PDB file of C-alpha atoms in Angstrom:
ATOM      1  CA  UNK A   1     168.201 -28.616 239.859  1.00  0.00           C
ATOM      2  CA  UNK A   2     171.450 -30.513 239.586  1.00  0.00           C
ATOM      3  CA  UNK A   3     174.234 -28.839 237.680  1.00  0.00           C
ATOM      4  CA  UNK A   4     177.004 -30.595 235.826  1.00  0.00           C
ATOM      5  CA  UNK A   5     180.182 -29.001 234.558  1.00  0.00           C
ATOM      6  CA  UNK A   6     182.601 -29.974 231.853  1.00  0.00           C
ATOM      7  CA  UNK A   7     185.300 -32.137 233.290  1.00  0.00           C
ATOM      8  CA  UNK A   8     188.951 -31.604 232.573  1.00  0.00           C
ATOM      9  CA  UNK A   9     188.721 -34.466 230.101  1.00  0.00           C
ATOM     10  CA  UNK A  10     186.564 -32.451 227.714  1.00  0.00           C
ATOM     11  CA  UNK A  11     188.721 -32.075 224.660  1.00  0.00           C
ATOM     12  CA  UNK A  12     187.736 -28.601 223.487  1.00  0.00           C
ATOM     13  CA  UNK A  13     185.006 -26.243 222.420  1.00  0.00           C
ATOM     14  CA  UNK A  14     183.955 -25.785 218.808  1.00  0.00           C
ATOM     15  CA  UNK A  15     185.104 -22.953 216.655  1.00  0.00           C
ATOM     16  CA  UNK A  16     182.917 -19.893 216.366  1.00  0.00           C
ATOM     17  CA  UNK A  17     181.767 -21.076 212.934  1.00  0.00           C
ATOM     18  CA  UNK A  18     179.542 -23.812 214.373  1.00  0.00           C
ATOM     19  CA  UNK A  19     178.196 -22.059 217.434  1.00  0.00           C
ATOM     20  CA  UNK A  20     174.575 -22.544 218.298  1.00  0.00           C
ATOM     21  CA  UNK A  21     172.126 -20.701 220.529  1.00  0.00           C
ATOM     22  CA  UNK A  22     170.159 -23.106 222.685  1.00  0.00           C
ATOM     23  CA  UNK A  23     168.332 -23.452 225.980  1.00  0.00           C
ATOM     24  CA  UNK A  24     166.456 -25.956 228.156  1.00  0.00           C
ATOM     25  CA  UNK A  25     166.234 -27.443 231.611  1.00  0.00           C
ATOM     26  CA  UNK A  26     166.228 -31.128 232.411  1.00  0.00           C
ATOM     27  CA  UNK A  27     163.763 -30.687 235.253  1.00  0.00           C
ATOM     28  CA  UNK A  28     161.231 -28.077 236.243  1.00  0.00           C
ATOM     29  CA  UNK A  29     160.264 -28.550 239.924  1.00  0.00           C
ATOM     30  CA  UNK A  30     162.563 -25.809 241.230  1.00  0.00           C
ATOM     31  CA  UNK A  31     162.723 -23.792 238.021  1.00  0.00           C
ATOM     32  CA  UNK A  32     159.053 -23.613 237.066  1.00  0.00           C
ATOM     33  CA  UNK A  33     157.780 -20.677 235.140  1.00  0.00           C
ATOM     34  CA  UNK A  34     155.857 -19.574 238.230  1.00  0.00           C
ATOM     35  CA  UNK A  35     155.758 -15.879 237.437  1.00  0.00           C
ATOM     36  CA  UNK A  36     153.495 -16.318 234.407  1.00  0.00           C
ATOM     37  CA  UNK A  37     156.035 -15.276 231.745  1.00  0.00           C
ATOM     38  CA  UNK A  38     156.507 -17.415 228.665  1.00  0.00           C
ATOM     39  CA  UNK A  39     159.837 -18.763 227.497  1.00  0.00           C
ATOM     40  CA  UNK A  40     161.718 -17.266 224.548  1.00  0.00           C
ATOM     41  CA  UNK A  41     163.475 -19.581 222.093  1.00  0.00           C
ATOM     42  CA  UNK A  42     166.983 -18.328 221.371  1.00  0.00           C
ATOM     43  CA  UNK A  43     167.987 -21.073 218.913  1.00  0.00           C
ATOM     44  CA  UNK A  44     166.740 -24.313 217.342  1.00  0.00           C
ATOM     45  CA  UNK A  45     168.909 -27.227 216.211  1.00  0.00           C
ATOM     46  CA  UNK A  46     168.669 -30.879 215.153  1.00  0.00           C
ATOM     47  CA  UNK A  47     171.481 -33.278 216.090  1.00  0.00           C
ATOM     48  CA  UNK A  48     171.406 -36.922 214.978  1.00  0.00           C
ATOM     49  CA  UNK A  49     167.649 -36.637 214.380  1.00  0.00           C
ATOM     50  CA  UNK A  50     166.855 -35.095 217.782  1.00  0.00           C
ATOM     51  CA  UNK A  51     165.226 -31.635 217.681  1.00  0.00           C
ATOM     52  CA  UNK A  52     166.265 -29.315 220.521  1.00  0.00           C
ATOM     53  CA  UNK A  53     166.451 -25.634 221.333  1.00  0.00           C
ATOM     54  CA  UNK A  54     167.907 -23.122 223.778  1.00  0.00           C
ATOM     55  CA  UNK A  55     165.209 -21.279 225.732  1.00  0.00           C
ATOM     56  CA  UNK A  56     165.244 -18.400 228.218  1.00  0.00           C
ATOM     57  CA  UNK A  57     162.611 -17.353 230.760  1.00  0.00           C
ATOM     58  CA  UNK A  58     162.258 -15.628 234.094  1.00  0.00           C
ATOM     59  CA  UNK A  59     161.290 -17.721 237.136  1.00  0.00           C
ATOM     60  CA  UNK A  60     160.951 -16.985 240.828  1.00  0.00           C
ATOM     61  CA  UNK A  61     164.666 -17.863 241.018  1.00  0.00           C
ATOM     62  CA  UNK A  62     165.735 -15.405 238.291  1.00  0.00           C
ATOM     63  CA  UNK A  63     166.908 -15.940 234.722  1.00  0.00           C
ATOM     64  CA  UNK A  64     166.666 -19.520 233.439  1.00  0.00           C
ATOM     65  CA  UNK A  65     168.424 -20.954 230.373  1.00  0.00           C
ATOM     66  CA  UNK A  66     167.868 -24.506 229.193  1.00  0.00           C
ATOM     67  CA  UNK A  67     168.434 -26.954 226.369  1.00  0.00           C
ATOM     68  CA  UNK A  68     165.100 -28.668 225.868  1.00  0.00           C
ATOM     69  CA  UNK A  69     162.802 -30.137 223.252  1.00  0.00           C
ATOM     70  CA  UNK A  70     160.768 -28.289 220.615  1.00  0.00           C
ATOM     71  CA  UNK A  71     157.892 -27.927 223.097  1.00  0.00           C
ATOM     72  CA  UNK A  72     159.937 -25.559 225.290  1.00  0.00           C
ATOM     73  CA  UNK A  73     160.884 -25.876 228.957  1.00  0.00           C
ATOM     74  CA  UNK A  74     158.217 -28.512 229.695  1.00  0.00           C
ATOM     75  CA  UNK A  75     159.695 -30.736 226.923  1.00  0.00           C
ATOM     76  CA  UNK A  76     162.668 -31.923 228.956  1.00  0.00           C
ATOM     77  CA  UNK A  77     164.461 -34.442 226.676  1.00  0.00           C
ATOM     78  CA  UNK A  78     165.216 -36.516 229.788  1.00  0.00           C
ATOM     79  CA  UNK A  79     168.928 -36.903 230.498  1.00  0.00           C
ATOM     80  CA  UNK A  80     169.771 -35.185 227.200  1.00  0.00           C
ATOM     81  CA  UNK A  81     168.441 -31.817 228.360  1.00  0.00           C
ATOM     82  CA  UNK A  82     170.321 -29.362 230.528  1.00  0.00           C
ATOM     83  CA  UNK A  83     169.723 -26.036 232.160  1.00  0.00           C
ATOM     84  CA  UNK A  84     169.790 -23.831 235.194  1.00  0.00           C
ATOM     85  CA  UNK A  85     168.273 -20.844 236.923  1.00  0.00           C
ATOM     86  CA  UNK A  86     170.069 -18.306 239.093  1.00  0.00           C
ATOM     87  CA  UNK A  87     173.425 -17.859 237.412  1.00  0.00           C
ATOM     88  CA  UNK A  88     175.737 -16.632 240.165  1.00  0.00           C
ATOM     89  CA  UNK A  89     178.929 -17.413 242.040  1.00  0.00           C
ATOM     90  CA  UNK A  90     179.030 -20.578 244.163  1.00  0.00           C
ATOM     91  CA  UNK A  91     178.388 -20.041 247.864  1.00  0.00           C
ATOM     92  CA  UNK A  92     178.753 -22.231 250.921  1.00  0.00           C
ATOM     93  CA  UNK A  93     174.970 -22.685 251.000  1.00  0.00           C
ATOM     94  CA  UNK A  94     174.701 -23.234 247.204  1.00  0.00           C
ATOM     95  CA  UNK A  95     177.997 -24.771 246.003  1.00  0.00           C
ATOM     96  CA  UNK A  96     176.400 -25.829 242.686  1.00  0.00           C
ATOM     97  CA  UNK A  97     175.814 -22.213 241.603  1.00  0.00           C
ATOM     98  CA  UNK A  98     177.764 -21.126 238.551  1.00  0.00           C
ATOM     99  CA  UNK A  99     177.956 -18.184 236.157  1.00  0.00           C
ATOM    100  CA  UNK A 100     177.529 -20.682 233.291  1.00  0.00           C
ATOM    101  CA  UNK A 101     176.123 -24.159 232.596  1.00  0.00           C
ATOM    102  CA  UNK A 102     177.202 -27.175 230.562  1.00  0.00           C
ATOM    103  CA  UNK A 103     175.505 -30.303 229.282  1.00  0.00           C
ATOM    104  CA  UNK A 104     175.455 -32.835 226.445  1.00  0.00           C
ATOM    105  CA  UNK A 105     174.125 -31.859 223.026  1.00  0.00           C
ATOM    106  CA  UNK A 106     170.846 -33.800 222.595  1.00  0.00           C
ATOM    107  CA  UNK A 107     171.180 -36.620 220.063  1.00  0.00           C
ATOM    108  CA  UNK A 108     174.907 -37.001 220.601  1.00  0.00           C
ATOM    109  CA  UNK A 109     176.369 -40.175 222.079  1.00  0.00           C
ATOM    110  CA  UNK A 110     177.110 -39.863 225.817  1.00  0.00           C
ATOM    111  CA  UNK A 111     180.411 -38.211 226.594  1.00  0.00           C
ATOM    112  CA  UNK A 112     180.964 -36.844 223.098  1.00  0.00           C
ATOM    113  CA  UNK A 113     179.605 -33.450 222.154  1.00  0.00           C
ATOM    114  CA  UNK A 114     178.800 -30.933 224.883  1.00  0.00           C
ATOM    115  CA  UNK A 115     177.373 -27.465 225.104  1.00  0.00           C
ATOM    116  CA  UNK A 116     178.218 -24.614 227.464  1.00  0.00           C
ATOM    117  CA  UNK A 117     176.194 -21.406 227.830  1.00  0.00           C
ATOM    118  CA  UNK A 118     175.390 -18.575 230.173  1.00  0.00           C
ATOM    119  CA  UNK A 119     174.447 -14.919 230.631  1.00  0.00           C
ATOM    120  CA  UNK A 120     176.898 -12.010 230.571  1.00  0.00           C
ATOM    121  CA  UNK A 121     176.576  -8.222 231.079  1.00  0.00           C
ATOM    122  CA  UNK A 122     174.859  -6.226 228.311  1.00  0.00           C
ATOM    123  CA  UNK A 123     178.107  -4.459 227.294  1.00  0.00           C
ATOM    124  CA  UNK A 124     179.709  -7.804 226.331  1.00  0.00           C
ATOM    125  CA  UNK A 125     180.653  -8.227 222.672  1.00  0.00           C
ATOM    126  CA  UNK A 126     182.419 -11.577 222.956  1.00  0.00           C
ATOM    127  CA  UNK A 127     183.284 -14.164 225.590  1.00  0.00           C
ATOM    128  CA  UNK A 128     186.536 -16.035 226.049  1.00  0.00           C
ATOM    129  CA  UNK A 129     185.631 -19.595 227.085  1.00  0.00           C
ATOM    130  CA  UNK A 130     189.002 -21.299 226.503  1.00  0.00           C
ATOM    131  CA  UNK A 131     192.546 -20.055 226.012  1.00  0.00           C
ATOM    132  CA  UNK A 132     192.128 -20.270 222.222  1.00  0.00           C
ATOM    133  CA  UNK A 133     188.368 -19.798 221.819  1.00  0.00           C
ATOM    134  CA  UNK A 134     186.290 -16.635 221.944  1.00  0.00           C
ATOM    135  CA  UNK A 135     182.590 -16.685 221.007  1.00  0.00           C
ATOM    136  CA  UNK A 136     180.078 -13.894 220.314  1.00  0.00           C
ATOM    137  CA  UNK A 137     177.597 -12.677 222.931  1.00  0.00           C
ATOM    138  CA  UNK A 138     174.004 -12.300 221.705  1.00  0.00           C
ATOM    139  CA  UNK A 139     171.496  -9.918 223.359  1.00  0.00           C
ATOM    140  CA  UNK A 140     168.501 -11.430 225.109  1.00  0.00           C
ATOM    141  CA  UNK A 141     165.383 -10.193 223.310  1.00  0.00           C
ATOM    142  CA  UNK A 142     163.756  -7.129 224.860  1.00  0.00           C
ATOM    143  CA  UNK A 143     160.122  -7.091 225.924  1.00  0.00           C
ATOM    144  CA  UNK A 144     159.927 -10.638 227.326  1.00  0.00           C
ATOM    145  CA  UNK A 145     160.482  -9.962 231.047  1.00  0.00           C
ATOM    146  CA  UNK A 146     164.120 -11.004 230.649  1.00  0.00           C
ATOM    147  CA  UNK A 147     167.014  -9.086 232.192  1.00  0.00           C
ATOM    148  CA  UNK A 148     169.049  -6.687 230.098  1.00  0.00           C
ATOM    149  CA  UNK A 149     171.878  -9.098 229.355  1.00  0.00           C
ATOM    150  CA  UNK A 150     173.572 -11.085 226.629  1.00  0.00           C
ATOM    151  CA  UNK A 151     173.990 -14.829 226.263  1.00  0.00           C
ATOM    152  CA  UNK A 152     176.914 -16.870 224.936  1.00  0.00           C
ATOM    153  CA  UNK A 153     177.047 -20.537 223.942  1.00  0.00           C
ATOM    154  CA  UNK A 154     179.571 -22.923 222.532  1.00  0.00           C
ATOM    155  CA  UNK A 155     179.485 -26.529 221.352  1.00  0.00           C
ATOM    156  CA  UNK A 156     182.508 -28.658 222.202  1.00  0.00           C
ATOM    157  CA  UNK A 157     183.848 -31.287 219.856  1.00  0.00           C
ATOM    158  CA  UNK A 158     186.232 -33.916 221.191  1.00  0.00           C
ATOM    159  CA  UNK A 159     189.589 -33.613 219.497  1.00  0.00           C
ATOM    160  CA  UNK A 160     189.237 -29.923 218.593  1.00  0.00           C
ATOM    161  CA  UNK A 161     192.157 -27.741 219.647  1.00  0.00           C
ATOM    162  CA  UNK A 162     190.828 -24.692 221.456  1.00  0.00           C
ATOM    163  CA  UNK A 163     193.161 -24.696 224.418  1.00  0.00           C
ATOM    164  CA  UNK A 164     192.454 -24.944 228.130  1.00  0.00           C
ATOM    165  CA  UNK A 165     188.839 -24.464 229.249  1.00  0.00           C
ATOM    166  CA  UNK A 166     188.578 -21.448 231.573  1.00  0.00           C
ATOM    167  CA  UNK A 167     186.926 -22.014 234.985  1.00  0.00           C
ATOM    168  CA  UNK A 168     184.496 -19.160 234.193  1.00  0.00           C
ATOM    169  CA  UNK A 169     183.735 -17.360 230.934  1.00  0.00           C
ATOM    170  CA  UNK A 170     185.491 -14.014 230.454  1.00  0.00           C
ATOM    171  CA  UNK A 171     183.195 -11.278 229.040  1.00  0.00           C
ATOM    172  CA  UNK A 172     184.976  -8.729 226.828  1.00  0.00           C
ATOM    173  CA  UNK A 173     183.666  -5.409 225.428  1.00  0.00           C
ATOM    174  CA  UNK A 174     184.007  -4.445 221.761  1.00  0.00           C
ATOM    175  CA  UNK A 175     187.027  -2.306 222.752  1.00  0.00           C
ATOM    176  CA  UNK A 176     188.721  -5.328 224.364  1.00  0.00           C
ATOM    177  CA  UNK A 177     188.094  -4.394 227.991  1.00  0.00           C
ATOM    178  CA  UNK A 178     187.274  -7.354 230.267  1.00  0.00           C
ATOM    179  CA  UNK A 179     184.056  -7.151 232.302  1.00  0.00           C
ATOM    180  CA  UNK A 180     183.248  -8.778 235.637  1.00  0.00           C
ATOM    181  CA  UNK A 181     180.621 -11.506 235.673  1.00  0.00           C
ATOM    182  CA  UNK A 182     177.410 -10.694 237.493  1.00  0.00           C
ATOM    183  CA  UNK A 183     174.568 -12.723 238.942  1.00  0.00           C
ATOM    184  CA  UNK A 184     171.319 -13.234 236.971  1.00  0.00           C
TER     185      UNK A 184
END
């Protein structure tokens, strides 16, 4: 699956007050739910009349998160969906790997509102995603064949002032201790 990242021209991420939980993948050939486990919807939203949601599931490649339509991972929303499996550090063999993923919020005009999301260790309370923006980390639901982890997400709004986007999210415990990112 192709991954896209926010460019340096992205203005900023939204404040914690308008955060959303969402998931979906824009294509399924490499990320199919081939292990027989169903997806779990983490959040539902409607933007400019387009219904979308953030889903999580386990595939042969590992944890998958995607922004897709109300029908789940098979409801791709075309170019307006986004998602990935195997959240890990880039390698020479897989330079598109990332600890997080970004895409456009479905229903928004191209190049306007974007979403970023990804998994973090289970001890994470919040995630710093920009120099002036920290968002909460939400546990993945237990009992759905998902890893013991948390998920963060943030919606960016052009013109918002949240500082410089960090190259990778920074997980932080409730006591303020930073945590290393890990592969999922």
